[in-house]
PDB file of C-alpha atoms in Angstrom:
ATOM      1  CA  UNK A   1      29.650 -12.488   2.260  1.00  0.00           C
ATOM      2  CA  UNK A   2      29.969  -9.860  -1.075  1.00  0.00           C
ATOM      3  CA  UNK A   3      27.558  -7.309  -2.347  1.00  0.00           C
ATOM      4  CA  UNK A   4      26.437  -9.379  -5.506  1.00  0.00           C
ATOM      5  CA  UNK A   5      25.039 -11.748  -3.289  1.00  0.00           C
ATOM      6  CA  UNK A   6      22.252  -9.842  -1.461  1.00  0.00           C
ATOM      7  CA  UNK A   7      19.208  -8.954  -2.679  1.00  0.00           C
ATOM      8  CA  UNK A   8      18.977 -11.943  -5.611  1.00  0.00           C
ATOM      9  CA  UNK A   9      18.073 -10.720  -8.903  1.00  0.00           C
ATOM     10  CA  UNK A  10      17.589  -6.467  -9.680  1.00  0.00           C
ATOM     11  CA  UNK A  11      14.619  -6.723 -12.144  1.00  0.00           C
ATOM     12  CA  UNK A  12      14.746  -4.473 -15.187  1.00  0.00           C
ATOM     13  CA  UNK A  13      13.181  -1.078 -15.189  1.00  0.00           C
ATOM     14  CA  UNK A  14      10.834  -2.054 -18.046  1.00  0.00           C
ATOM     15  CA  UNK A  15       9.995  -5.197 -16.098  1.00  0.00           C
ATOM     16  CA  UNK A  16       8.804  -2.376 -13.317  1.00  0.00           C
ATOM     17  CA  UNK A  17       6.985  -0.082 -16.531  1.00  0.00           C
ATOM     18  CA  UNK A  18       4.753  -3.556 -17.326  1.00  0.00           C
ATOM     19  CA  UNK A  19       3.650  -4.205 -14.373  1.00  0.00           C
ATOM     20  CA  UNK A  20       2.270  -0.312 -13.963  1.00  0.00           C
ATOM     21  CA  UNK A  21       1.543  -1.194 -16.974  1.00  0.00           C
ATOM     22  CA  UNK A  22      -0.614  -3.756 -15.910  1.00  0.00           C
ATOM     23  CA  UNK A  23      -2.411  -1.610 -13.057  1.00  0.00           C
ATOM     24  CA  UNK A  24      -3.069   0.897 -14.570  1.00  0.00           C
ATOM     25  CA  UNK A  25      -5.121  -1.511 -17.357  1.00  0.00           C
ATOM     26  CA  UNK A  26      -6.737  -2.989 -14.351  1.00  0.00           C
ATOM     27  CA  UNK A  27      -7.788   0.244 -12.696  1.00  0.00           C
ATOM     28  CA  UNK A  28      -9.666   0.711 -15.896  1.00  0.00           C
ATOM     29  CA  UNK A  29     -11.000  -2.694 -15.895  1.00  0.00           C
ATOM     30  CA  UNK A  30     -12.590  -1.890 -11.884  1.00  0.00           C
ATOM     31  CA  UNK A  31     -13.883   1.786 -13.200  1.00  0.00           C
ATOM     32  CA  UNK A  32     -16.057   0.089 -15.508  1.00  0.00           C
ATOM     33  CA  UNK A  33     -17.155  -3.367 -14.014  1.00  0.00           C
ATOM     34  CA  UNK A  34     -18.557  -0.870 -11.152  1.00  0.00           C
ATOM     35  CA  UNK A  35     -20.063   1.389 -13.896  1.00  0.00           C
ATOM     36  CA  UNK A  36     -21.939  -1.686 -15.408  1.00  0.00           C
ATOM     37  CA  UNK A  37     -23.912  -2.099 -12.643  1.00  0.00           C
ATOM     38  CA  UNK A  38     -23.107  -5.992 -12.487  1.00  0.00           C
ATOM     39  CA  UNK A  39     -25.415  -5.499  -8.455  1.00  0.00           C
ATOM     40  CA  UNK A  40     -24.178  -7.739  -5.671  1.00  0.00           C
ATOM     41  CA  UNK A  41     -21.445  -9.748  -8.623  1.00  0.00           C
ATOM     42  CA  UNK A  42     -20.036  -5.957  -8.767  1.00  0.00           C
ATOM     43  CA  UNK A  43     -18.165  -6.375  -5.487  1.00  0.00           C
ATOM     44  CA  UNK A  44     -16.830  -9.830  -6.193  1.00  0.00           C
ATOM     45  CA  UNK A  45     -15.535  -8.834  -9.363  1.00  0.00           C
ATOM     46  CA  UNK A  46     -13.601  -5.618  -8.150  1.00  0.00           C
ATOM     47  CA  UNK A  47     -11.921  -8.118  -4.668  1.00  0.00           C
ATOM     48  CA  UNK A  48     -10.840  -9.953  -7.228  1.00  0.00           C
ATOM     49  CA  UNK A  49      -9.787  -7.282  -9.528  1.00  0.00           C
ATOM     50  CA  UNK A  50      -7.746  -5.960  -6.449  1.00  0.00           C
ATOM     51  CA  UNK A  51      -6.174  -8.675  -5.481  1.00  0.00           C
ATOM     52  CA  UNK A  52      -4.885  -9.508  -9.056  1.00  0.00           C
ATOM     53  CA  UNK A  53      -3.512  -5.748  -9.057  1.00  0.00           C
ATOM     54  CA  UNK A  54      -2.064  -6.662  -5.115  1.00  0.00           C
ATOM     55  CA  UNK A  55      -0.380  -9.301  -6.501  1.00  0.00           C
ATOM     56  CA  UNK A  56       1.452  -7.518  -8.938  1.00  0.00           C
ATOM     57  CA  UNK A  57       2.276  -5.227  -6.145  1.00  0.00           C
ATOM     58  CA  UNK A  58       3.937  -8.400  -4.070  1.00  0.00           C
ATOM     59  CA  UNK A  59       5.002 -10.340  -6.950  1.00  0.00           C
ATOM     60  CA  UNK A  60       6.969  -8.063  -8.526  1.00  0.00           C
ATOM     61  CA  UNK A  61       7.347  -4.128  -6.853  1.00  0.00           C
ATOM     62  CA  UNK A  62       8.056  -5.715  -3.486  1.00  0.00           C
ATOM     63  CA  UNK A  63       9.786  -8.667  -4.925  1.00  0.00           C
ATOM     64  CA  UNK A  64       8.666 -11.118  -3.179  1.00  0.00           C
ATOM     65  CA  UNK A  65       8.909 -13.723  -6.324  1.00  0.00           C
ATOM     66  CA  UNK A  66      13.390 -13.152  -6.005  1.00  0.00           C
ATOM     67  CA  UNK A  67      12.497 -14.012  -1.546  1.00  0.00           C
ATOM     68  CA  UNK A  68      12.991 -17.122   0.142  1.00  0.00           C
ATOM     69  CA  UNK A  69      10.551 -20.289   0.325  1.00  0.00           C
ATOM     70  CA  UNK A  70      10.732 -18.408   3.974  1.00  0.00           C
ATOM     71  CA  UNK A  71       8.714 -15.447   3.002  1.00  0.00           C
ATOM     72  CA  UNK A  72       6.138 -16.353   0.719  1.00  0.00           C
ATOM     73  CA  UNK A  73       5.076 -19.385   3.862  1.00  0.00           C
ATOM     74  CA  UNK A  74       5.211 -16.189   5.733  1.00  0.00           C
ATOM     75  CA  UNK A  75       3.371 -14.335   3.605  1.00  0.00           C
ATOM     76  CA  UNK A  76       0.449 -16.767   3.135  1.00  0.00           C
ATOM     77  CA  UNK A  77       0.689 -17.174   6.877  1.00  0.00           C
ATOM     78  CA  UNK A  78      -0.783 -14.325   7.547  1.00  0.00           C
ATOM     79  CA  UNK A  79      -3.287 -14.199   4.617  1.00  0.00           C
ATOM     80  CA  UNK A  80      -4.890 -17.665   5.881  1.00  0.00           C
ATOM     81  CA  UNK A  81      -4.874 -15.967   9.334  1.00  0.00           C
ATOM     82  CA  UNK A  82      -6.920 -12.905   8.389  1.00  0.00           C
ATOM     83  CA  UNK A  83      -8.960 -15.828   5.954  1.00  0.00           C
ATOM     84  CA  UNK A  84      -9.952 -17.576   9.276  1.00  0.00           C
ATOM     85  CA  UNK A  85     -10.643 -14.524  11.269  1.00  0.00           C
ATOM     86  CA  UNK A  86     -13.034 -13.632   8.229  1.00  0.00           C
ATOM     87  CA  UNK A  87     -14.611 -16.333   7.859  1.00  0.00           C
ATOM     88  CA  UNK A  88     -14.801 -17.154  11.687  1.00  0.00           C
ATOM     89  CA  UNK A  89     -16.730 -13.533  12.354  1.00  0.00           C
ATOM     90  CA  UNK A  90     -19.162 -14.689   9.628  1.00  0.00           C
ATOM     91  CA  UNK A  91     -19.484 -17.696  10.298  1.00  0.00           C
ATOM     92  CA  UNK A  92     -21.221 -15.824  13.583  1.00  0.00           C
ATOM     93  CA  UNK A  93     -22.916 -12.925  11.051  1.00  0.00           C
ATOM     94  CA  UNK A  94     -25.140 -14.632   9.226  1.00  0.00           C
ATOM     95  CA  UNK A  95     -26.267 -16.988  10.618  1.00  0.00           C
ATOM     96  CA  UNK A  96     -27.118 -14.796  13.870  1.00  0.00           C
TER      97      UNK A  96
ATOM     98  CA  UNK B   1      45.104   1.296   7.352  1.00  0.00           C
ATOM     99  CA  UNK B   2      44.759  -1.343   9.769  1.00  0.00           C
ATOM    100  CA  UNK B   3      42.287   0.092  12.070  1.00  0.00           C
ATOM    101  CA  UNK B   4      39.409   0.928   8.469  1.00  0.00           C
ATOM    102  CA  UNK B   5      40.127  -2.879   7.188  1.00  0.00           C
ATOM    103  CA  UNK B   6      39.225  -3.963  11.291  1.00  0.00           C
ATOM    104  CA  UNK B   7      36.141  -1.744  11.184  1.00  0.00           C
ATOM    105  CA  UNK B   8      35.361  -2.084   7.754  1.00  0.00           C
ATOM    106  CA  UNK B   9      35.188  -6.003   8.751  1.00  0.00           C
ATOM    107  CA  UNK B  10      33.026  -5.804  11.954  1.00  0.00           C
ATOM    108  CA  UNK B  11      30.608  -3.191   9.913  1.00  0.00           C
ATOM    109  CA  UNK B  12      30.249  -5.690   7.419  1.00  0.00           C
ATOM    110  CA  UNK B  13      29.532  -8.357  10.092  1.00  0.00           C
ATOM    111  CA  UNK B  14      26.868  -6.546  12.159  1.00  0.00           C
ATOM    112  CA  UNK B  15      24.991  -6.075   8.543  1.00  0.00           C
ATOM    113  CA  UNK B  16      22.601  -8.385   8.290  1.00  0.00           C
ATOM    114  CA  UNK B  17      20.424  -8.560   4.634  1.00  0.00           C
ATOM    115  CA  UNK B  18      18.347 -11.171   4.973  1.00  0.00           C
ATOM    116  CA  UNK B  19      17.245 -10.122   8.840  1.00  0.00           C
ATOM    117  CA  UNK B  20      15.888  -6.771   8.520  1.00  0.00           C
ATOM    118  CA  UNK B  21      14.715  -7.162   5.508  1.00  0.00           C
ATOM    119  CA  UNK B  22      12.654 -10.636   6.948  1.00  0.00           C
ATOM    120  CA  UNK B  23      12.082  -7.971   9.986  1.00  0.00           C
ATOM    121  CA  UNK B  24       9.826  -5.825   8.088  1.00  0.00           C
ATOM    122  CA  UNK B  25       7.930  -7.853   6.746  1.00  0.00           C
ATOM    123  CA  UNK B  26       7.176  -9.196   9.689  1.00  0.00           C
ATOM    124  CA  UNK B  27       5.783  -6.243  10.582  1.00  0.00           C
ATOM    125  CA  UNK B  28       4.320  -5.229   7.087  1.00  0.00           C
ATOM    126  CA  UNK B  29       2.546  -8.606   7.739  1.00  0.00           C
ATOM    127  CA  UNK B  30       0.901  -6.648  11.578  1.00  0.00           C
ATOM    128  CA  UNK B  31      -0.226  -4.241   9.376  1.00  0.00           C
ATOM    129  CA  UNK B  32      -2.002  -6.429   6.613  1.00  0.00           C
ATOM    130  CA  UNK B  33      -3.645  -7.874  10.248  1.00  0.00           C
ATOM    131  CA  UNK B  34      -4.202  -4.276  10.968  1.00  0.00           C
ATOM    132  CA  UNK B  35      -5.873  -2.590   8.109  1.00  0.00           C
ATOM    133  CA  UNK B  36      -7.783  -6.494   7.669  1.00  0.00           C
ATOM    134  CA  UNK B  37      -9.167  -5.850  10.298  1.00  0.00           C
ATOM    135  CA  UNK B  38     -10.714  -2.750   9.511  1.00  0.00           C
ATOM    136  CA  UNK B  39     -12.182  -3.551   6.271  1.00  0.00           C
ATOM    137  CA  UNK B  40     -13.476  -7.040   8.235  1.00  0.00           C
ATOM    138  CA  UNK B  41     -14.995  -3.802  10.084  1.00  0.00           C
ATOM    139  CA  UNK B  42     -16.287  -2.529   6.857  1.00  0.00           C
ATOM    140  CA  UNK B  43     -17.160  -5.188   4.809  1.00  0.00           C
ATOM    141  CA  UNK B  44     -19.836  -6.673   8.166  1.00  0.00           C
ATOM    142  CA  UNK B  45     -21.593  -3.725   8.370  1.00  0.00           C
ATOM    143  CA  UNK B  46     -22.227  -3.810   4.474  1.00  0.00           C
ATOM    144  CA  UNK B  47     -24.074  -7.261   4.321  1.00  0.00           C
ATOM    145  CA  UNK B  48     -25.976  -5.309   6.946  1.00  0.00           C
ATOM    146  CA  UNK B  49     -26.259  -2.112   5.164  1.00  0.00           C
ATOM    147  CA  UNK B  50     -26.655  -2.841   1.267  1.00  0.00           C
ATOM    148  CA  UNK B  51     -28.707  -0.335   0.352  1.00  0.00           C
ATOM    149  CA  UNK B  52     -27.654   2.477   2.898  1.00  0.00           C
ATOM    150  CA  UNK B  53     -23.950   1.991   2.122  1.00  0.00           C
ATOM    151  CA  UNK B  54     -24.735   2.437  -1.717  1.00  0.00           C
ATOM    152  CA  UNK B  55     -26.097   5.312  -1.078  1.00  0.00           C
ATOM    153  CA  UNK B  56     -23.437   6.991   0.794  1.00  0.00           C
ATOM    154  CA  UNK B  57     -21.059   5.662  -1.357  1.00  0.00           C
ATOM    155  CA  UNK B  58     -22.309   7.413  -4.071  1.00  0.00           C
ATOM    156  CA  UNK B  59     -21.707  10.901  -2.848  1.00  0.00           C
ATOM    157  CA  UNK B  60     -18.025  10.250  -2.637  1.00  0.00           C
ATOM    158  CA  UNK B  61     -15.927  11.899  -6.004  1.00  0.00           C
ATOM    159  CA  UNK B  62     -15.349   9.397  -8.230  1.00  0.00           C
ATOM    160  CA  UNK B  63     -13.037  10.997 -10.482  1.00  0.00           C
ATOM    161  CA  UNK B  64     -10.790  11.888  -6.626  1.00  0.00           C
ATOM    162  CA  UNK B  65     -10.750   8.240  -5.513  1.00  0.00           C
ATOM    163  CA  UNK B  66      -9.331   7.164  -9.370  1.00  0.00           C
ATOM    164  CA  UNK B  67      -6.857   9.878  -9.749  1.00  0.00           C
ATOM    165  CA  UNK B  68      -5.545   9.119  -6.201  1.00  0.00           C
ATOM    166  CA  UNK B  69      -4.768   5.505  -7.206  1.00  0.00           C
ATOM    167  CA  UNK B  70      -3.116   6.365 -10.506  1.00  0.00           C
ATOM    168  CA  UNK B  71      -0.852   8.518  -8.274  1.00  0.00           C
ATOM    169  CA  UNK B  72       0.007   5.962  -5.905  1.00  0.00           C
ATOM    170  CA  UNK B  73       0.741   3.109  -7.914  1.00  0.00           C
ATOM    171  CA  UNK B  74       2.558   5.501 -10.158  1.00  0.00           C
ATOM    172  CA  UNK B  75       5.131   6.157  -7.063  1.00  0.00           C
ATOM    173  CA  UNK B  76       4.866   2.909  -6.169  1.00  0.00           C
ATOM    174  CA  UNK B  77       6.529   2.179  -9.998  1.00  0.00           C
ATOM    175  CA  UNK B  78       9.665   4.940  -9.170  1.00  0.00           C
ATOM    176  CA  UNK B  79       9.268   3.684  -5.698  1.00  0.00           C
ATOM    177  CA  UNK B  80      10.899   0.252  -7.209  1.00  0.00           C
ATOM    178  CA  UNK B  81      12.968   2.011  -9.786  1.00  0.00           C
ATOM    179  CA  UNK B  82      15.024   3.963  -6.794  1.00  0.00           C
ATOM    180  CA  UNK B  83      15.442   0.897  -5.257  1.00  0.00           C
ATOM    181  CA  UNK B  84      16.733  -1.084  -8.590  1.00  0.00           C
ATOM    182  CA  UNK B  85      18.354   1.829  -9.820  1.00  0.00           C
ATOM    183  CA  UNK B  86      20.835   2.373  -6.276  1.00  0.00           C
ATOM    184  CA  UNK B  87      21.567  -1.172  -6.092  1.00  0.00           C
ATOM    185  CA  UNK B  88      23.308  -0.757 -10.175  1.00  0.00           C
ATOM    186  CA  UNK B  89      25.235   2.025  -8.936  1.00  0.00           C
ATOM    187  CA  UNK B  90      23.025   4.847 -10.438  1.00  0.00           C
ATOM    188  CA  UNK B  91      22.335   7.472  -7.481  1.00  0.00           C
ATOM    189  CA  UNK B  92      21.062   9.947  -9.985  1.00  0.00           C
ATOM    190  CA  UNK B  93      18.198   8.557 -11.065  1.00  0.00           C
ATOM    191  CA  UNK B  94      18.063   6.417  -7.974  1.00  0.00           C
ATOM    192  CA  UNK B  95      17.345  10.436  -6.468  1.00  0.00           C
ATOM    193  CA  UNK B  96      15.594  11.645  -8.955  1.00  0.00           C
ATOM    194  CA  UNK B  97      13.478   8.118  -9.307  1.00  0.00           C
ATOM    195  CA  UNK B  98      12.826   8.632  -4.768  1.00  0.00           C
ATOM    196  CA  UNK B  99      12.437  12.602  -5.312  1.00  0.00           C
ATOM    197  CA  UNK B 100       9.391  11.556  -7.764  1.00  0.00           C
ATOM    198  CA  UNK B 101       7.846   9.610  -5.457  1.00  0.00           C
ATOM    199  CA  UNK B 102       7.578  11.912  -2.644  1.00  0.00           C
ATOM    200  CA  UNK B 103       5.877  14.402  -4.862  1.00  0.00           C
ATOM    201  CA  UNK B 104       3.551  12.045  -5.833  1.00  0.00           C
ATOM    202  CA  UNK B 105       3.112  11.155  -2.125  1.00  0.00           C
ATOM    203  CA  UNK B 106       1.949  14.618  -1.380  1.00  0.00           C
ATOM    204  CA  UNK B 107       0.355  15.085  -4.509  1.00  0.00           C
ATOM    205  CA  UNK B 108      -2.095  12.073  -3.268  1.00  0.00           C
ATOM    206  CA  UNK B 109      -2.340  14.054   0.041  1.00  0.00           C
ATOM    207  CA  UNK B 110      -3.314  17.170  -1.100  1.00  0.00           C
ATOM    208  CA  UNK B 111      -5.763  15.727  -3.734  1.00  0.00           C
ATOM    209  CA  UNK B 112      -6.871  13.616   0.001  1.00  0.00           C
ATOM    210  CA  UNK B 113      -7.342  17.305   1.937  1.00  0.00           C
ATOM    211  CA  UNK B 114      -9.451  18.675  -1.160  1.00  0.00           C
ATOM    212  CA  UNK B 115     -11.421  14.951  -0.660  1.00  0.00           C
ATOM    213  CA  UNK B 116     -12.066  15.678   3.215  1.00  0.00           C
ATOM    214  CA  UNK B 117     -12.469  19.381   3.447  1.00  0.00           C
ATOM    215  CA  UNK B 118     -15.720  19.360   0.726  1.00  0.00           C
ATOM    216  CA  UNK B 119     -16.996  16.046   3.128  1.00  0.00           C
ATOM    217  CA  UNK B 120     -16.994  18.477   6.064  1.00  0.00           C
ATOM    218  CA  UNK B 121     -18.060  21.674   4.438  1.00  0.00           C
ATOM    219  CA  UNK B 122     -20.746  19.688   3.265  1.00  0.00           C
ATOM    220  CA  UNK B 123     -21.961  18.724   7.145  1.00  0.00           C
ATOM    221  CA  UNK B 124     -20.159  15.287   7.071  1.00  0.00           C
ATOM    222  CA  UNK B 125     -17.904  14.335   9.448  1.00  0.00           C
ATOM    223  CA  UNK B 126     -18.483  12.862  12.485  1.00  0.00           C
ATOM    224  CA  UNK B 127     -20.111  14.282  15.507  1.00  0.00           C
ATOM    225  CA  UNK B 128     -21.341  16.909  12.818  1.00  0.00           C
ATOM    226  CA  UNK B 129     -25.411  17.638  13.653  1.00  0.00           C
ATOM    227  CA  UNK B 130     -25.934  16.733  10.199  1.00  0.00           C
ATOM    228  CA  UNK B 131     -25.121  13.592  10.361  1.00  0.00           C
ATOM    229  CA  UNK B 132     -27.312  12.485  13.312  1.00  0.00           C
ATOM    230  CA  UNK B 133     -30.608  12.807  10.599  1.00  0.00           C
ATOM    231  CA  UNK B 134     -29.059  10.704   8.297  1.00  0.00           C
ATOM    232  CA  UNK B 135     -30.158   6.753   8.863  1.00  0.00           C
ATOM    233  CA  UNK B 136     -27.645   4.253  10.964  1.00  0.00           C
ATOM    234  CA  UNK B 137     -25.920   2.705   8.183  1.00  0.00           C
ATOM    235  CA  UNK B 138     -25.022   6.257   6.673  1.00  0.00           C
ATOM    236  CA  UNK B 139     -22.989   7.322   9.100  1.00  0.00           C
ATOM    237  CA  UNK B 140     -21.715   3.654   9.306  1.00  0.00           C
ATOM    238  CA  UNK B 141     -19.970   4.793   6.156  1.00  0.00           C
ATOM    239  CA  UNK B 142     -19.425   7.658   6.294  1.00  0.00           C
ATOM    240  CA  UNK B 143     -17.520   6.908  10.435  1.00  0.00           C
ATOM    241  CA  UNK B 144     -15.699   3.983   8.578  1.00  0.00           C
ATOM    242  CA  UNK B 145     -14.399   6.072   5.343  1.00  0.00           C
ATOM    243  CA  UNK B 146     -12.736   8.253   8.116  1.00  0.00           C
ATOM    244  CA  UNK B 147     -11.388   5.601  10.138  1.00  0.00           C
ATOM    245  CA  UNK B 148     -10.170   4.038   6.942  1.00  0.00           C
ATOM    246  CA  UNK B 149      -8.932   6.510   4.342  1.00  0.00           C
ATOM    247  CA  UNK B 150      -7.219   8.457   7.631  1.00  0.00           C
ATOM    248  CA  UNK B 151      -5.664   5.518   8.937  1.00  0.00           C
ATOM    249  CA  UNK B 152      -4.091   5.335   5.297  1.00  0.00           C
ATOM    250  CA  UNK B 153      -3.581   8.490   5.048  1.00  0.00           C
ATOM    251  CA  UNK B 154      -1.409   8.742   8.592  1.00  0.00           C
ATOM    252  CA  UNK B 155       0.791   5.918   6.714  1.00  0.00           C
ATOM    253  CA  UNK B 156       0.977   7.635   3.206  1.00  0.00           C
ATOM    254  CA  UNK B 157       2.819  10.947   5.711  1.00  0.00           C
ATOM    255  CA  UNK B 158       4.758   9.256   7.807  1.00  0.00           C
ATOM    256  CA  UNK B 159       6.378   7.276   4.468  1.00  0.00           C
ATOM    257  CA  UNK B 160       6.694  10.460   3.256  1.00  0.00           C
ATOM    258  CA  UNK B 161       8.896  11.967   5.999  1.00  0.00           C
ATOM    259  CA  UNK B 162      10.756   8.714   6.138  1.00  0.00           C
ATOM    260  CA  UNK B 163      11.093   8.898   2.274  1.00  0.00           C
ATOM    261  CA  UNK B 164      12.269  12.202   3.679  1.00  0.00           C
ATOM    262  CA  UNK B 165      14.869  10.579   5.735  1.00  0.00           C
ATOM    263  CA  UNK B 166      15.885   8.062   2.929  1.00  0.00           C
ATOM    264  CA  UNK B 167      16.406  10.724   0.458  1.00  0.00           C
ATOM    265  CA  UNK B 168      19.346  12.534   2.899  1.00  0.00           C
ATOM    266  CA  UNK B 169      20.825   9.838   3.258  1.00  0.00           C
ATOM    267  CA  UNK B 170      21.152   8.441  -0.432  1.00  0.00           C
ATOM    268  CA  UNK B 171      22.614  12.640  -0.979  1.00  0.00           C
ATOM    269  CA  UNK B 172      24.885  11.688   1.763  1.00  0.00           C
ATOM    270  CA  UNK B 173      25.923   8.254   0.358  1.00  0.00           C
ATOM    271  CA  UNK B 174      24.747   5.911   3.753  1.00  0.00           C
ATOM    272  CA  UNK B 175      22.532   4.877   0.949  1.00  0.00           C
ATOM    273  CA  UNK B 176      24.573   2.732  -1.739  1.00  0.00           C
ATOM    274  CA  UNK B 177      25.022   0.281  -3.894  1.00  0.00           C
ATOM    275  CA  UNK B 178      26.632  -2.007  -1.560  1.00  0.00           C
ATOM    276  CA  UNK B 179      23.905  -0.803   1.604  1.00  0.00           C
ATOM    277  CA  UNK B 180      21.112  -0.441   0.109  1.00  0.00           C
ATOM    278  CA  UNK B 181      18.701  -2.021   2.718  1.00  0.00           C
ATOM    279  CA  UNK B 182      17.169   0.909   4.520  1.00  0.00           C
ATOM    280  CA  UNK B 183      15.991   1.767   1.204  1.00  0.00           C
ATOM    281  CA  UNK B 184      14.327  -1.277   0.157  1.00  0.00           C
ATOM    282  CA  UNK B 185      12.351  -1.576   3.645  1.00  0.00           C
ATOM    283  CA  UNK B 186      10.993   2.072   2.711  1.00  0.00           C
ATOM    284  CA  UNK B 187      10.851   0.651  -0.625  1.00  0.00           C
ATOM    285  CA  UNK B 188       7.918  -2.461   1.100  1.00  0.00           C
ATOM    286  CA  UNK B 189       6.579  -0.324   3.066  1.00  0.00           C
ATOM    287  CA  UNK B 190       5.187   2.339   0.448  1.00  0.00           C
ATOM    288  CA  UNK B 191       4.484  -0.729  -1.628  1.00  0.00           C
ATOM    289  CA  UNK B 192       2.091  -1.787   1.088  1.00  0.00           C
ATOM    290  CA  UNK B 193       0.763   1.201   1.805  1.00  0.00           C
ATOM    291  CA  UNK B 194      -0.463   1.003  -2.021  1.00  0.00           C
ATOM    292  CA  UNK B 195      -1.798  -2.232  -1.786  1.00  0.00           C
ATOM    293  CA  UNK B 196      -4.595  -0.907   1.168  1.00  0.00           C
ATOM    294  CA  UNK B 197      -5.391   1.756  -0.957  1.00  0.00           C
ATOM    295  CA  UNK B 198      -5.178  -0.769  -3.975  1.00  0.00           C
ATOM    296  CA  UNK B 199      -7.834  -2.252  -1.900  1.00  0.00           C
ATOM    297  CA  UNK B 200      -9.928   0.689  -0.416  1.00  0.00           C
ATOM    298  CA  UNK B 201     -10.453   2.283  -3.821  1.00  0.00           C
ATOM    299  CA  UNK B 202     -12.918   0.019  -4.748  1.00  0.00           C
ATOM    300  CA  UNK B 203     -14.178  -0.683  -1.281  1.00  0.00           C
ATOM    301  CA  UNK B 204     -15.340   2.715  -0.499  1.00  0.00           C
ATOM    302  CA  UNK B 205     -15.712   4.591  -3.907  1.00  0.00           C
ATOM    303  CA  UNK B 206     -17.309   1.904  -6.530  1.00  0.00           C
ATOM    304  CA  UNK B 207     -19.986   0.979  -4.781  1.00  0.00           C
ATOM    305  CA  UNK B 208     -22.673   0.676  -7.455  1.00  0.00           C
TER     306      UNK B 208
END
C-alpha cells in the first residue's frame, strides 16, 4: 500500500476558503432572515439555511465528496433513522 | 537493517486507514443521533410553547451568538487546512493552522463563559428562585438552552484537549504525510461540533 493512495484527493486551500466564505455569507443571510420576521416561515427558512451550511461542511470540509459510497450510504442511514424518529414523535405530539 | 524493515512492514500492515476513518464516522453518527434527540426534545416543546419560547429567546445575546458562529466556522477552515497541509508535507503550515484552530476553540469557550455568566447573573439558571416565577415554557426554554449549549460546549472543550494532543504529535512528527489519520479523524470530530452549532444558533438565538 503506498501513501499516495490513502485518503484520495487533497482538496485545494482555495476551495476551503470558498466554502468558508459561503458559510459566512449564509450566516449573514440567516441573520437577515431572522431580522425580517417572516413569522412561522422564519424557522423553516433558518433550518433550510442551516442545512445548506451543514451540507457544505460535510461534503467538503469533512471530505465526504471523496469518500467511497459506503460512507455516503452510512450517513444516509443515520439521517433516515433520525427523520423516522422525528416523524413518529410528531405524529404523536401533533395529533394527541 | 533487516529488523527495521520488518518492523516497518508490520507497521504498514497494522495501519488500516479506511477502517480508522469508518470507525470515526460511526462514532459521529452516534453523536448526530445524540444531538438529534436533544433537538427533537426542543422541537416538541417549541410547538407547545411558541410564544413563551420567543419571549425567552429574545433575551439571548444574538451578537455573541453570531460572533461565536463566525469563530467556529473559521476554526473549521483552519482545521481543514491543517489536514490538507500535512498531507502535502507542509508541517509548518499544518502546525500553525492547528494552533489557530485551538485558539478559536478557546475563544469560543471564553465567549460562551461570558454569555452564561450574564444569564446566571440575571438569575436565569436551572434551580434559581427567579426561574420559578417564569411561565412554564420559558423555564423549559432556558433549561434546554443550558443542556444543549452545555453539551455542545463540553464537546468543544474535549475537542480542544484532543487538538492539543494532536499538536504535540504533529510537532513530534508522529503525524506526518504518510500517517495523518489521527489528525484527520480529529478534524472530522471538530467539523461535527461546528455542524451542531450551525443548527443550535438559529434554534436558540434567532427565534423572532
